[in-house]
Coordinates of C-alpha atoms and ligand atoms in Angstrom, one line a residue:
M1 CA 23.2 15.1 6.1
T2 CA 19.7 15.3 4.7
K3 CA 17.4 12.4 5.3
N4 CA 16.5 10.1 2.5
R5 CA 12.9 10.6 1.3
I6 CA 10.0 8.2 1.3
L7 CA 6.8 8.3 -0.6
S8 CA 4.1 5.7 -0.4
G9 CA 0.4 5.6 -1.3
V10 CA -2.7 3.8 -0.2
Q11 CA -6.0 3.8 -2.2
P12 CA -9.3 5.0 -0.6
S13 CA -11.2 2.3 -2.5
G14 CA -12.6 0.4 0.4
D15 CA -11.9 -0.4 4.0
L16 CA -8.3 -1.3 4.9
H17 CA -7.5 -4.9 5.6
L18 CA -4.7 -6.8 7.4
G19 CA -2.6 -7.0 4.2
N20 CA -2.6 -3.2 3.9
Y21 CA -1.6 -2.9 7.5
L22 CA 1.1 -5.6 7.7
G23 CA 2.5 -5.1 4.1
A24 CA 2.5 -1.3 4.2
I25 CA 1.2 0.9 7.0
K26 CA 3.0 -0.9 9.9
N27 CA 6.2 -0.5 8.0
F28 CA 5.5 3.2 7.4
V29 CA 5.3 3.6 11.2
S30 CA 8.7 2.0 11.7
L31 CA 10.4 4.1 9.0
Q32 CA 9.1 7.5 10.0
K33 CA 12.0 8.5 12.3
D34 CA 14.7 7.7 9.8
Y35 CA 13.2 9.3 6.6
E36 CA 11.4 12.4 5.5
C37 CA 8.0 10.9 4.7
F38 CA 5.2 11.7 2.3
F39 CA 2.2 9.4 2.8
C40 CA -0.5 10.0 0.2
V41 CA -4.1 8.8 -0.1
V42 CA -4.2 8.0 -3.8
D43 CA -7.8 9.0 -4.8
L44 CA -6.8 9.5 -8.4
H45 CA -5.7 5.8 -8.5
A46 CA -9.0 4.8 -6.8
I47 CA -11.1 6.2 -9.6
T48 CA -9.5 3.9 -12.2
V49 CA -12.4 1.7 -11.1
W50 CA -15.8 3.1 -10.2
Q51 CA -16.1 5.0 -6.9
D52 CA -19.3 6.4 -5.4
P53 CA -18.8 10.2 -5.4
K54 CA -20.9 10.4 -2.2
E55 CA -18.4 8.2 -0.4
L56 CA -15.0 9.0 -1.8
A57 CA -14.0 12.0 0.4
Q58 CA -15.1 10.1 3.5
K59 CA -13.0 7.1 2.5
T60 CA -10.0 9.4 1.9
R61 CA -10.4 10.8 5.4
E62 CA -10.7 7.2 6.7
V63 CA -7.3 6.2 5.2
T64 CA -5.7 9.4 6.7
A65 CA -7.3 8.4 10.1
A66 CA -5.9 4.9 9.8
F67 CA -2.4 6.3 9.1
I68 CA -2.6 8.3 12.3
A69 CA -4.3 5.6 14.4
S70 CA -1.6 3.2 13.4
G71 CA 1.1 5.5 14.8
I72 CA 2.1 7.8 12.0
D73 CA 2.8 11.3 13.5
P74 CA 0.8 13.8 11.4
N75 CA 3.0 16.6 12.6
E76 CA 6.3 15.1 11.6
N77 CA 5.1 13.5 8.3
I78 CA 3.3 14.8 5.3
L79 CA -0.2 13.3 4.9
F80 CA -2.3 14.4 2.0
A81 CA -4.8 13.5 -0.7
Q82 CA -3.2 12.9 -4.2
S83 CA -5.9 14.8 -6.1
Q84 CA -5.1 17.9 -4.2
V85 CA -1.6 18.2 -5.5
P86 CA -2.0 18.8 -9.3
Q87 CA 1.7 18.2 -10.0
H88 CA 1.1 14.4 -9.7
S89 CA -1.2 14.4 -12.7
Q90 CA 0.9 16.9 -14.6
L91 CA 4.0 14.7 -14.3
A92 CA 2.0 11.6 -15.0
W93 CA 1.1 13.0 -18.5
I94 CA 4.7 13.4 -19.3
F95 CA 5.4 9.9 -18.1
N96 CA 2.6 8.7 -20.4
C97 CA 4.9 9.9 -23.1
V98 CA 8.0 8.3 -21.7
A99 CA 6.7 4.8 -20.7
R100 CA 6.3 2.4 -23.6
M101 CA 3.2 0.4 -24.4
G102 CA 5.2 -2.8 -24.2
W103 CA 6.3 -2.0 -20.6
L104 CA 2.7 -1.5 -19.4
N105 CA 1.5 -4.5 -21.3
R106 CA 3.6 -6.6 -19.0
M107 CA 2.0 -5.4 -15.8
T108 CA 0.4 -8.4 -14.0
Q109 CA -1.8 -6.2 -11.8
F110 CA -3.5 -4.8 -14.9
K111 CA -4.0 -8.3 -16.4
D112 CA -5.5 -9.5 -13.1
K113 CA -7.8 -6.5 -12.6
A114 CA -8.9 -6.3 -16.3
G115 CA -9.4 -10.1 -16.6
K116 CA -11.3 -11.0 -19.7
D117 CA -13.0 -7.6 -19.9
R118 CA -10.0 -5.7 -21.3
E119 CA -12.1 -3.7 -23.9
N120 CA -14.2 -2.3 -21.2
V121 CA -11.9 -1.2 -18.4
S122 CA -10.8 2.4 -18.1
V123 CA -7.8 3.8 -19.9
G124 CA -6.7 5.0 -16.4
L125 CA -6.4 1.4 -15.1
F126 CA -3.9 0.7 -17.9
S127 CA -1.8 3.8 -17.4
Y128 CA -2.1 3.6 -13.5
P129 CA 1.6 2.7 -13.0
N130 CA 2.7 5.9 -14.8
L131 CA 0.7 7.9 -12.3
M132 CA 2.3 5.9 -9.5
A133 CA 5.8 6.7 -10.9
A134 CA 4.8 10.4 -10.9
D135 CA 3.6 10.2 -7.3
I136 CA 7.1 9.0 -6.3
L137 CA 9.3 11.0 -8.6
I138 CA 7.5 14.4 -8.2
Y139 CA 9.1 14.4 -4.7
L140 CA 12.4 12.9 -6.0
A141 CA 11.7 10.2 -3.4
T142 CA 14.6 7.7 -2.9
H143 CA 12.7 4.9 -1.1
V144 CA 9.2 3.4 -1.4
P145 CA 7.8 1.1 1.2
V146 CA 5.1 -1.2 -0.3
G147 CA 3.8 -4.7 -0.1
E148 CA 5.2 -7.4 -2.4
D149 CA 2.4 -7.0 -5.0
Q150 CA 3.7 -3.5 -5.9
K151 CA 7.3 -4.7 -6.8
Q152 CA 6.7 -4.7 -10.6
H153 CA 5.2 -1.2 -10.5
L154 CA 8.3 0.0 -8.7
E155 CA 10.5 -1.6 -11.3
L156 CA 8.5 0.3 -13.9
T157 CA 9.0 3.5 -11.9
R158 CA 12.8 2.9 -12.0
D159 CA 12.6 2.3 -15.8
I160 CA 10.7 5.5 -16.3
A161 CA 13.2 7.5 -14.2
Q162 CA 16.1 6.0 -16.1
K163 CA 14.6 6.6 -19.5
F164 CA 13.6 10.2 -18.7
N165 CA 17.2 10.9 -17.4
N166 CA 18.7 9.3 -20.5
D167 CA 16.4 10.8 -23.1
F168 CA 16.9 14.3 -21.7
S169 CA 20.5 13.9 -20.6
T170 CA 19.8 14.8 -17.0
D171 CA 20.2 13.3 -13.6
L172 CA 17.1 14.9 -12.2
F173 CA 15.4 11.7 -11.0
P174 CA 16.8 9.4 -8.4
I175 CA 16.3 5.7 -9.1
P176 CA 14.0 4.8 -6.2
E177 CA 14.5 1.7 -4.1
P178 CA 11.6 -0.5 -3.0
L179 CA 11.4 -1.2 0.8
I180 CA 9.6 -4.6 1.1
F181 CA 10.2 -6.0 4.5
G182 CA 8.6 -7.7 7.6
E183 CA 7.3 -11.2 7.9
A184 CA 4.1 -10.6 6.0
T185 CA 5.0 -8.8 2.7
R186 CA 2.2 -10.7 0.9
V187 CA -0.7 -11.6 3.2
M188 CA -2.9 -14.2 1.5
S189 CA -6.7 -14.8 1.5
L190 CA -8.0 -16.7 4.6
R191 CA -10.1 -18.8 2.2
D192 CA -7.3 -19.6 -0.4
G193 CA -3.6 -19.5 0.5
T194 CA -2.7 -19.0 -3.2
K195 CA -4.6 -15.7 -3.6
K196 CA -3.6 -12.4 -2.0
M197 CA -5.8 -10.8 0.6
S198 CA -7.6 -8.0 -1.3
K199 CA -10.4 -5.5 -1.1
S200 CA -12.0 -6.9 -4.2
D201 CA -12.4 -10.6 -3.1
P202 CA -16.2 -11.3 -3.0
S203 CA -15.9 -13.2 0.3
D204 CA -15.8 -11.2 3.6
Y205 CA -14.3 -14.3 5.2
S206 CA -11.2 -13.9 3.0
R207 CA -9.9 -10.9 4.8
I208 CA -9.7 -9.3 8.2
M209 CA -10.5 -5.6 8.1
L210 CA -9.0 -3.0 10.4
S211 CA -12.5 -2.1 11.4
D212 CA -13.6 -5.6 12.3
N213 CA -14.9 -6.1 15.9
I214 CA -13.5 -8.8 18.1
D215 CA -16.3 -11.3 17.2
S216 CA -15.7 -11.0 13.5
I217 CA -11.9 -11.4 14.0
V218 CA -12.5 -14.5 16.0
Q219 CA -15.0 -15.9 13.5
K220 CA -12.9 -15.2 10.5
I221 CA -9.8 -16.8 11.9
K222 CA -11.7 -19.8 13.2
K223 CA -13.2 -20.4 9.7
A224 CA -9.8 -19.7 8.0
K225 CA -8.9 -22.6 5.7
T226 CA -6.2 -24.9 7.0
D227 CA -5.2 -28.5 6.4
P228 CA -5.8 -31.4 8.9
H229 CA -2.2 -31.6 10.1
P230 CA -0.7 -30.0 13.2
L231 CA 1.6 -27.0 12.8
P232 CA 4.8 -27.7 10.8
A233 CA 8.2 -27.7 12.4
T234 CA 10.1 -25.8 9.8
K235 CA 9.6 -23.0 7.3
E236 CA 10.4 -25.4 4.4
E237 CA 7.6 -27.7 5.5
A238 CA 5.3 -24.7 5.9
E239 CA 6.1 -23.5 2.4
K240 CA 4.3 -26.6 1.0
R241 CA 1.2 -25.7 3.0
P242 CA 0.2 -22.1 1.9
E243 CA -2.7 -21.7 4.2
A244 CA -0.7 -22.8 7.2
L245 CA 2.2 -20.6 6.2
N246 CA -0.1 -17.5 5.8
L247 CA -1.5 -17.8 9.3
I248 CA 2.0 -18.3 10.8
T249 CA 3.5 -15.3 9.0
I250 CA 0.5 -13.2 10.1
F251 CA 1.2 -14.3 13.7
A252 CA 4.9 -13.5 13.3
A253 CA 4.2 -10.0 11.8
L254 CA 1.6 -9.1 14.4
S255 CA 3.8 -10.2 17.3
D256 CA 7.1 -8.7 15.9
Q257 CA 8.7 -12.1 15.9
S258 CA 10.4 -14.1 13.2
T259 CA 8.5 -17.0 11.6
D260 CA 11.1 -19.4 13.0
T261 CA 10.4 -18.2 16.5
V262 CA 6.6 -18.7 16.0
L263 CA 7.3 -22.2 14.6
E264 CA 9.5 -23.2 17.6
Q265 CA 6.6 -22.2 19.9
Y266 CA 3.8 -24.0 18.0
S267 CA 5.3 -26.8 16.0
G268 CA 3.3 -30.0 16.4
K269 CA 0.4 -28.1 18.1
E270 CA -3.2 -28.2 16.7
F271 CA -4.5 -25.4 14.6
S272 CA -7.5 -25.0 16.9
L273 CA -5.2 -23.8 19.7
F274 CA -3.0 -21.7 17.4
K275 CA -6.0 -20.0 15.8
K276 CA -7.3 -19.1 19.3
D277 CA -4.0 -17.4 20.1
L278 CA -3.9 -15.8 16.7
A279 CA -7.4 -14.3 17.1
D280 CA -6.5 -13.0 20.6
L281 CA -3.3 -11.4 19.2
A282 CA -5.0 -9.9 16.2
A283 CA -7.8 -8.4 18.4
E284 CA -5.2 -7.0 20.8
K285 CA -3.3 -5.3 18.0
L286 CA -6.1 -4.2 15.8
Q287 CA -8.8 -3.1 18.3
P288 CA -6.9 0.0 19.5
I289 CA -6.4 1.1 15.9
S290 CA -10.0 0.7 15.0
K291 CA -11.2 2.5 18.1
E292 CA -8.8 5.4 17.3
V293 CA -10.0 5.5 13.7
T294 CA -13.6 5.8 15.0
K295 CA -12.6 8.6 17.3
L296 CA -10.7 10.5 14.6
M297 CA -13.5 10.1 12.1
S298 CA -15.8 12.0 14.5
D299 CA -13.6 15.1 14.1
Q300 CA -13.7 15.7 10.4
D301 CA -12.3 19.3 10.8
Y302 CA -9.1 17.9 12.4
L303 CA -8.6 15.4 9.6
D304 CA -9.3 18.0 6.9
Q305 CA -6.8 20.4 8.6
I306 CA -4.1 17.6 8.6
M307 CA -4.7 17.0 4.9
K308 CA -4.7 20.7 4.1
T309 CA -1.4 21.2 5.8
G310 CA 0.0 18.1 4.1
K311 CA -1.2 19.4 0.7
D312 CA 0.5 22.8 1.2
K313 CA 3.8 21.1 2.2
A314 CA 3.6 18.6 -0.6
I315 CA 3.0 21.4 -3.2
A316 CA 5.9 23.3 -1.9
V317 CA 8.2 20.4 -2.8
A318 CA 6.4 19.2 -5.9
E319 CA 6.1 22.6 -7.7
P320 CA 9.8 23.4 -8.2
V321 CA 10.4 19.8 -9.4
L322 CA 7.7 20.1 -12.0
T323 CA 9.1 23.5 -13.1
K324 CA 12.5 21.8 -13.7
V325 CA 10.8 19.0 -15.7
Y326 CA 8.9 21.5 -17.9
D327 CA 12.1 23.3 -18.5
I328 CA 14.0 20.0 -19.3
V329 CA 11.2 18.9 -21.7
G330 CA 11.4 22.2 -23.4
F331 CA 7.9 23.7 -22.8
A332 CA 7.5 27.4 -23.6
N333 CA 7.7 29.4 -20.3
T334 CA 5.1 32.1 -21.0
Ligands
AMP401 P1 -3.8 -0.6 -2.0 O1 -4.9 -0.9 -1.0 O2 -3.9 -1.5 -3.2 O3 -3.7 0.8 -2.2 O4 -2.5 -1.0 -1.2 C1 -1.9 -0.3 -0.3 C2 -0.6 -0.9 0.2 O5 -0.9 -2.2 0.8 C3 0.4 -1.2 -0.9 O6 1.7 -1.0 -0.4 C4 0.2 -2.7 -1.1 O7 1.4 -3.3 -1.6 C5 -0.1 -3.2 0.3 N1 -0.9 -4.4 0.2 C6 -2.2 -4.6 -0.3 N2 -2.6 -5.9 -0.2 C7 -1.6 -6.5 0.4 C8 -1.5 -7.9 0.9 N3 -2.4 -8.8 0.6 N4 -0.3 -8.2 1.5 C9 0.7 -7.3 1.7 N5 0.6 -6.0 1.3 C10 -0.5 -5.6 0.7
LIG402 N1 -0.5 1.3 -6.5 C1 -0.4 1.2 -5.1 C2 -1.3 0.1 -4.6 O1 -2.3 -0.2 -5.2 C3 -0.8 2.5 -4.4 C4 0.2 3.6 -4.8 C5 -0.1 4.6 -5.7 C6 1.5 3.7 -4.4 N2 0.9 5.4 -5.8 C7 2.0 4.9 -5.0 C8 2.4 3.0 -3.6 C9 3.3 5.4 -4.9 C10 3.6 3.5 -3.4 C11 4.1 4.7 -4.1 O2 -1.1 -0.5 -3.6

């Protein structure tokens, strides 16, 4: 039986943080044996907001390095940069003509990112989910591991696949399933437990970066917002205390334990003690990754070779799918 196929993407729009790691990359590592995997550094998505051209290629390498340093085997999986496989953009244009304005108008990520400045954001930021659908469907991927924040975009991908299949009376596209799992599918800001941890938060203290040294990890966790009560006894109680719940779920995800097990161990204890253990745990898990990223980044040729091999393998799969799509849509084959 052929393996099911995964595609997922991460933007090279800044350094990676703990949310990217726990919500996405750590899960990629655990899925790689059971699926045929395409992991893509989505540089076309990154330029929907301004990126410094002097830094973009290096940031793309950095995400590739983080994949490998986290435990993704570059020989068994296909790692590549989105811009290098033109079929993504070609399919995205067709999806621009399949998806409806009304569907995209409902995307909460666009509303959050555009804010009050809607007239001034790029058209790409609005049509972003159509490109994401193309990333997935150009490989006929069946499963997509992502953090919770991407769920709505995945639903849109499913709608696009369905509408294309219906409009053109075909069964070409599978209806891909999101894979959202682990104890930390939505890691929140360390400064505000109601906001997700993100690259764009102005406060450095809101997030732990994969590249943080031990001192920064300790400082950020020490300063993380909590309430004056000791740790809760149950998950129900924790759910009413978002900052507490966030730190507990981060601990659970990093230590591969359930939230309930962590609560059993720490219920009634003071946050000062818990935070010390959490900082030790985070440093123990993240330091080897950041050291490995630094090492890999010193060998640019190696990373470029990985991405070149990935690009060739990706094109070999994407090209025949695009040919079928062109044929289905009815383009002249000249
Ligand atoms: P991005 O950096 O926006 O390209 O996100 C890459 C991956 O990380 C996606 O699968 C996101 O869903 C995931 N991700 C980003 N931020 C978080 C977060 N705060 N918690 C959990 N997952 C996240
Ligand atoms: N939009 C995703 C994010 O910001 C990144 C992404 C682009 C992606 N294409 C994808 C994720 C395809 C999964 C599948 O997090």
